[in-house]
Short mmCIF file of C-alpha atoms in Angstrom, two decimals:
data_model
loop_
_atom_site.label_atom_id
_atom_site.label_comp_id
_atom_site.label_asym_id
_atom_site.label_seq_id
_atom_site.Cartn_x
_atom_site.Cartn_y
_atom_site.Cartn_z
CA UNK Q 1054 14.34 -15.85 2.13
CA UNK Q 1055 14.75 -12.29 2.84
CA UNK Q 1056 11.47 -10.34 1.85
CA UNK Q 1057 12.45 -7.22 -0.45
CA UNK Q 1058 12.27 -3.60 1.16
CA UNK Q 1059 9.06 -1.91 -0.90
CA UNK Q 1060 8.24 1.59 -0.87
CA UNK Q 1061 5.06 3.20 -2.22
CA UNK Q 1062 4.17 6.69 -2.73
CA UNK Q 1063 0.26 7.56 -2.55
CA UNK Q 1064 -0.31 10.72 -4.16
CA UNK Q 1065 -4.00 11.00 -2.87
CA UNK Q 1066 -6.24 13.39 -5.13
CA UNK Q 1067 -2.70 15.95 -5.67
CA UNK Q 1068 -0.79 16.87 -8.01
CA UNK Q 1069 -0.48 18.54 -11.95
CA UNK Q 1070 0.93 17.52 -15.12
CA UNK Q 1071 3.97 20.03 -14.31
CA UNK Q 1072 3.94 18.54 -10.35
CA UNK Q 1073 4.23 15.04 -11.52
CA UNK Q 1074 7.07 15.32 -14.01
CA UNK Q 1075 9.10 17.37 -11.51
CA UNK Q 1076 8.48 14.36 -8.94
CA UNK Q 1077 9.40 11.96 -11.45
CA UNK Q 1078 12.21 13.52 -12.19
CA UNK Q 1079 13.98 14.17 -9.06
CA UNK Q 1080 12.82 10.10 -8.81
CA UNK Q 1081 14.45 9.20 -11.99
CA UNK Q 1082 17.36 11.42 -11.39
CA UNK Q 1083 18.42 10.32 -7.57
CA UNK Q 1084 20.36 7.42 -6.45
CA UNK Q 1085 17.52 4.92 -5.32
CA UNK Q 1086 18.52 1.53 -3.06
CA UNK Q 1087 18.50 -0.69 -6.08
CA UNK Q 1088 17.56 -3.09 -3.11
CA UNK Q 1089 14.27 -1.28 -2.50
CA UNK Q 1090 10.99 -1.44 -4.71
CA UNK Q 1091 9.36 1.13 -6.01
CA UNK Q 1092 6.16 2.01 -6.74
CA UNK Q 1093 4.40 5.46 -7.29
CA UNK Q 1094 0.64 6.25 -7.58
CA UNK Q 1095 -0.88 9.20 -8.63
CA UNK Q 1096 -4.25 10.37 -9.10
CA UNK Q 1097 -5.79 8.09 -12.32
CA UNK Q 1098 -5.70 11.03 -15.10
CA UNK Q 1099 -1.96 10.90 -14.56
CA UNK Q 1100 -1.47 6.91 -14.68
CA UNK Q 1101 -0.27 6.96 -18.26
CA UNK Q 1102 1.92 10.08 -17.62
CA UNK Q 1103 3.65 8.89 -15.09
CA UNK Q 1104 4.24 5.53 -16.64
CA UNK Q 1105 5.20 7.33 -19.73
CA UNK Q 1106 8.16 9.35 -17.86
CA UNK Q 1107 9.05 7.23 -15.24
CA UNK Q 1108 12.38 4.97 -15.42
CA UNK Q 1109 11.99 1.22 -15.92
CA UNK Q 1110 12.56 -0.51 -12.72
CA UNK Q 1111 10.03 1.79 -11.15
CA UNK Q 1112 6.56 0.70 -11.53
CA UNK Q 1113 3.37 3.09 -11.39
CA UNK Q 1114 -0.19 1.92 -9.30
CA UNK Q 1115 -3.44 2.83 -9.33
CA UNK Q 1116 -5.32 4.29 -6.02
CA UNK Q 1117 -8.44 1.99 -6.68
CA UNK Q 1118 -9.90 -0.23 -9.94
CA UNK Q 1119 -13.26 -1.68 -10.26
CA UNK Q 1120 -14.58 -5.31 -10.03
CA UNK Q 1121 -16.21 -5.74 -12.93
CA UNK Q 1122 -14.61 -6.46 -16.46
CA UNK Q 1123 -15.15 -4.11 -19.06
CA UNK Q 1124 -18.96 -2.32 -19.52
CA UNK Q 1125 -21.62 0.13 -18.04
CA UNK Q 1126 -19.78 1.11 -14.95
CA UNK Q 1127 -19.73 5.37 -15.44
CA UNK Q 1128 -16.23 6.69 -13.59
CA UNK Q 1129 -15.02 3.48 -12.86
CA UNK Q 1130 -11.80 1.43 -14.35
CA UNK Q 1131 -11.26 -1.63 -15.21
CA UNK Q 1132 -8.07 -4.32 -14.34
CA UNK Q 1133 -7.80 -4.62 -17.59
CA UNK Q 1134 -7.21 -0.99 -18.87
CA UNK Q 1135 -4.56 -1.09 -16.12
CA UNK Q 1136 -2.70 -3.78 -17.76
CA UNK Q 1137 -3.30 -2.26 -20.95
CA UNK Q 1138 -1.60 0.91 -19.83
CA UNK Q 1139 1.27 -0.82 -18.01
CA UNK Q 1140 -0.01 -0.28 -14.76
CA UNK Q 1141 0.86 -3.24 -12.57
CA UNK Q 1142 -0.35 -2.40 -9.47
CA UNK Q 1143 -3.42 -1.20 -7.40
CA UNK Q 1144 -3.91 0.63 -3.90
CA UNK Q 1145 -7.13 -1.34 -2.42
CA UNK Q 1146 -9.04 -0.61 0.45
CA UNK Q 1147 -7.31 2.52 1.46
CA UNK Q 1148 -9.25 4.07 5.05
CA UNK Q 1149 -10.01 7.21 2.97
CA UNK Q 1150 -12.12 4.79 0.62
CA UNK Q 1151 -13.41 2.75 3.31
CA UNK Q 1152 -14.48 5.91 5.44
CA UNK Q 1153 -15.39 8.65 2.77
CA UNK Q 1154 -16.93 6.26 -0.06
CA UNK Q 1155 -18.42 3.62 2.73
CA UNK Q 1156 -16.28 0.64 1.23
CA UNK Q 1157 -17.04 -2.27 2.96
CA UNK Q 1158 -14.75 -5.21 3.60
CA UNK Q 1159 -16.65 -7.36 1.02
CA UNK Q 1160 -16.38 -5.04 -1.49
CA UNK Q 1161 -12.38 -4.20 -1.01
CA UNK Q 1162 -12.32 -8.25 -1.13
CA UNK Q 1163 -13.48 -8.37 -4.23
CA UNK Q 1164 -11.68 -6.12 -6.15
CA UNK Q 1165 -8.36 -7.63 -4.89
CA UNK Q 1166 -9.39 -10.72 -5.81
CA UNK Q 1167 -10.62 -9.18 -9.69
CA UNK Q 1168 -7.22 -7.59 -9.49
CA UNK Q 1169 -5.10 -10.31 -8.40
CA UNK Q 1170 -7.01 -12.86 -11.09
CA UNK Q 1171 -6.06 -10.40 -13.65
CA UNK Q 1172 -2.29 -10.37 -12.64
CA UNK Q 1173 -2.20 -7.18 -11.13
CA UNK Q 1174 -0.42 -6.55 -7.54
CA UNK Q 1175 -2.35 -5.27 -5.09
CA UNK Q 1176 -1.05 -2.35 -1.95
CA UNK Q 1177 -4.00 -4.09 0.54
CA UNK Q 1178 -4.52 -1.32 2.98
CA UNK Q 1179 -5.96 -2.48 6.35
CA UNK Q 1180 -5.96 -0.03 10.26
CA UNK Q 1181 -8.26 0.73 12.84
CA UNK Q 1182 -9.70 4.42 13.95
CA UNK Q 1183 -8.56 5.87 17.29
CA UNK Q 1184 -11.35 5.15 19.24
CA UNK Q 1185 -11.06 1.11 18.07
CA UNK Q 1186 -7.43 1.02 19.29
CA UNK Q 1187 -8.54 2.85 22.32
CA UNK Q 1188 -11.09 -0.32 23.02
CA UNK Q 1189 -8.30 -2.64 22.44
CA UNK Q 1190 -9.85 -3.59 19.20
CA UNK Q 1191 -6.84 -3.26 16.73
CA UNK Q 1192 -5.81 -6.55 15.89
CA UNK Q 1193 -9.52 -7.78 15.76
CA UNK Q 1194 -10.52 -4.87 13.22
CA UNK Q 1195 -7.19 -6.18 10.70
CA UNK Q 1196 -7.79 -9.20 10.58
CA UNK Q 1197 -11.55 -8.81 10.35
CA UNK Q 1198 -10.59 -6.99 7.07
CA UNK Q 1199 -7.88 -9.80 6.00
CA UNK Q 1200 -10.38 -12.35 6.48
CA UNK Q 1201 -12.38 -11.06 3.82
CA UNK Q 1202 -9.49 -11.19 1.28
CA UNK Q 1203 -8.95 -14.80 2.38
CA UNK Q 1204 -12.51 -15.96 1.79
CA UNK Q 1205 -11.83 -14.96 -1.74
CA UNK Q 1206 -8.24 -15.63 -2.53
CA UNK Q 1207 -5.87 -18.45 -2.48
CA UNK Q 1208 -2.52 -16.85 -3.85
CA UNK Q 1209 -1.35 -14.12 -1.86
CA UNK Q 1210 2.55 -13.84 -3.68
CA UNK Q 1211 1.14 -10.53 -5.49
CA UNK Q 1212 -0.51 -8.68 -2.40
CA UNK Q 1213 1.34 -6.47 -0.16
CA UNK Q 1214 -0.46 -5.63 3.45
CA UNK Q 1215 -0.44 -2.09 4.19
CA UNK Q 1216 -0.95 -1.52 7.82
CA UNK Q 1217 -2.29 2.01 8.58
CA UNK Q 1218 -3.61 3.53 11.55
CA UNK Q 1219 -6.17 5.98 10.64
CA UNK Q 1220 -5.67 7.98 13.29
CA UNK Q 1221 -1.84 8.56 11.84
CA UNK Q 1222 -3.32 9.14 8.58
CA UNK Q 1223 -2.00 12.97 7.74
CA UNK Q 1224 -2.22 13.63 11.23
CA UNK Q 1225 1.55 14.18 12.29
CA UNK Q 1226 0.45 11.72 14.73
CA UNK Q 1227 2.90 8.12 13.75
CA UNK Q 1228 1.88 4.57 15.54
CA UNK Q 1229 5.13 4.55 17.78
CA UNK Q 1230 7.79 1.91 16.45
CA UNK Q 1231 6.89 -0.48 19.00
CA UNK Q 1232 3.06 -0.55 18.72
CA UNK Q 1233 3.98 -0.44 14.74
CA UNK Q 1234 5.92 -3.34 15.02
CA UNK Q 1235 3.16 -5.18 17.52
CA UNK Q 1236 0.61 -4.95 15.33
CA UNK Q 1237 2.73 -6.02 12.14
CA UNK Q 1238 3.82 -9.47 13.98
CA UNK Q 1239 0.39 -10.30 15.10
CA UNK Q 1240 -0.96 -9.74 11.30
CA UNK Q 1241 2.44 -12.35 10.34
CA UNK Q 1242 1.18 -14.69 12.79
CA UNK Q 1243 -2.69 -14.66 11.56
CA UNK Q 1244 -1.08 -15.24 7.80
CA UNK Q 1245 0.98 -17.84 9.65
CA UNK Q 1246 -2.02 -18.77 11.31
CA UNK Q 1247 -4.78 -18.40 8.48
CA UNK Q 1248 -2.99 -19.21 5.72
CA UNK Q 1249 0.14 -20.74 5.57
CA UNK Q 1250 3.77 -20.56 7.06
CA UNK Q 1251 5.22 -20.13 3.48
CA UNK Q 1252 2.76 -16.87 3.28
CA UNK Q 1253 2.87 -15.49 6.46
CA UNK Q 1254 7.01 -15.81 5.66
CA UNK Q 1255 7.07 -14.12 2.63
CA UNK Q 1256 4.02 -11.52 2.60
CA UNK Q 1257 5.77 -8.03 2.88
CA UNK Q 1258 3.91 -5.79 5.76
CA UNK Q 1259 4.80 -2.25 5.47
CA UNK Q 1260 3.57 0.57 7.79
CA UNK Q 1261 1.59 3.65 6.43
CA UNK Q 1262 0.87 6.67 8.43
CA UNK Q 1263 2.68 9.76 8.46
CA UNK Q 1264 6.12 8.50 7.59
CA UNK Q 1265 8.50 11.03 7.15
CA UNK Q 1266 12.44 10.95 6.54
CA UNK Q 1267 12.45 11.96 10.35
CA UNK Q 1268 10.82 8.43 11.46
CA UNK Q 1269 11.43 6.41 8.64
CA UNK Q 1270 15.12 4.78 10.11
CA UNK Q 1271 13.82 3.54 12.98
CA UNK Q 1272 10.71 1.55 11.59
CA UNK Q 1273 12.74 0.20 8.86
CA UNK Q 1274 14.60 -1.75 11.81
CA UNK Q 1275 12.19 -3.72 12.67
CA UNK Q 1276 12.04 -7.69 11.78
CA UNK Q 1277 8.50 -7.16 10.55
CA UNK Q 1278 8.51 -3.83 9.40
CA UNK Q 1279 9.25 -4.62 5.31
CA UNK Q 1280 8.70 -1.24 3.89
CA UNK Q 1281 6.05 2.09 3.75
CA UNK Q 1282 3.41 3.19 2.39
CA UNK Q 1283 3.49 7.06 2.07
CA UNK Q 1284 1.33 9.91 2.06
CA UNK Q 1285 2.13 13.43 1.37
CA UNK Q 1286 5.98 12.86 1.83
CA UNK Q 1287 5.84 10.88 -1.25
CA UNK Q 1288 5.81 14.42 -2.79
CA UNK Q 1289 8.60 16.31 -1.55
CA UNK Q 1290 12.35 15.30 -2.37
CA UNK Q 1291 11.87 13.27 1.43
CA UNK Q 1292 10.68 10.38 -0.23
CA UNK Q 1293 13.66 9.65 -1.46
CA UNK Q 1294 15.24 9.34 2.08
CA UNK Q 1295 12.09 6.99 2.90
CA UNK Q 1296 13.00 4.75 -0.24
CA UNK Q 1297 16.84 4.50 0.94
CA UNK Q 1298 15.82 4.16 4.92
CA UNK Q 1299 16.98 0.52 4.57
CA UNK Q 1300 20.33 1.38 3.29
#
């Protein structure tokens, strides 16, 4: 079975009331690969916003929910009041979370798990920093950070793997298509490995890391390349190219 392309646009801490309706309509407006998922995510203030203008078919995500249900948890939200609000999917474990806000791999664990429990999709981000790939330590670092997702989950039909370099993060610097592609089979073949054939089969991988409309054609070629994950393109009428690079 052919794994659907998926494309999602991380906003990071950007954007305006006025920004995000422009975005969303040059998105609703343009002729998207009907082939192609969607999925936007702006900063949480403008969640219900964007859901609110936003054509069906597209679907909005959060950049991060909590682990707990419902309660005393000041600045946080909950799966729940993403459901509520029609939000079907979260980013999780993004670098910029892991690094800034010193989330650990149990931690990112355990919200997919509280996410995935509560039926909502998760954009699992995993990558290595410069001087790990340097030491030869990619793969090792990955699937150090998948492992913790399996310890905790069994059903992995709702998670997407994000593979991004931090070192390509906003850098201009992209993971060239072959080491890209090198370090997307080896995380099939520790699903394949770790899991199960069936998941390691259909699990979508898609690459994050500077993507642009520039590099986005020749990534999309490759058998376990399955979509993106973008950054600050995801704001500019380029992300539209990026959505219809599989065309």
């Amino acid at each position: 079975m052919a794994r659907q392309f998926f494309v999602g646009g991380n906003f990071k801490m950007n954007g305006s009331v006025e920004a995000i309706k422009k975005i969303i309509g040059y998105l609703n407006d343009a002729k998207l690969d009907p082939n192609t998922e969607v999925v936007i995510a702006p900063p949480a203030l403008y969640l219900l916003l964007a859901r609110e203008h936003l054509k069906p078919g597209l679907e909005v995500a959060a950049q991060n929910v909590f682990d707990k249900p419902n309660g005393a948890f000041t600045g946080e939200i909950s799966v729940d009041q993403l459901k509520d609000s029609n939000i079907t999917w979260t980013l999780l474990g993004h670098s910029e979370r892991r690094v800034i806000l010193q989330e650990d791999d149990q931690f990112v664990a355990s919200k997919t798990k509280a996410a995935l429990d509560g039926g909502i999709g998760v954009i699992f981000c995993c990558g290595e920093t410069l001087e790990q790939r340097e030491s030869g330590k990619t793969i090792d670092v990955v699937t150090m950070q998948l492992k913790a997702v399996k310890d905790k989950v069994s059903d992995w039909s709702k998670i997407v793997i994000a593979y991004e370099p931090i070192w390509a993060i906003g850098t201009g610097k992209v993971a060239s298509t072959e080491q890209a592609q090198e370090v997307h089979a080896a995380i099939r073949s520790w699903l394949k490995k770790e899991v199960s054939e069936k998941v390691a089969e259909e699990t979508r991988i898609i690459y994050g890391g500077s993507v642009s409309e520039k590099n986005c054609k020749d990534l999309s070629k490759q058998p376990d390349i399955d979509g993106f994950l973008v950054g600050g393109a995801s704001l500019k009428p380029a992300f539209v190219d990026i959505i219809n690079s599989h065309l």
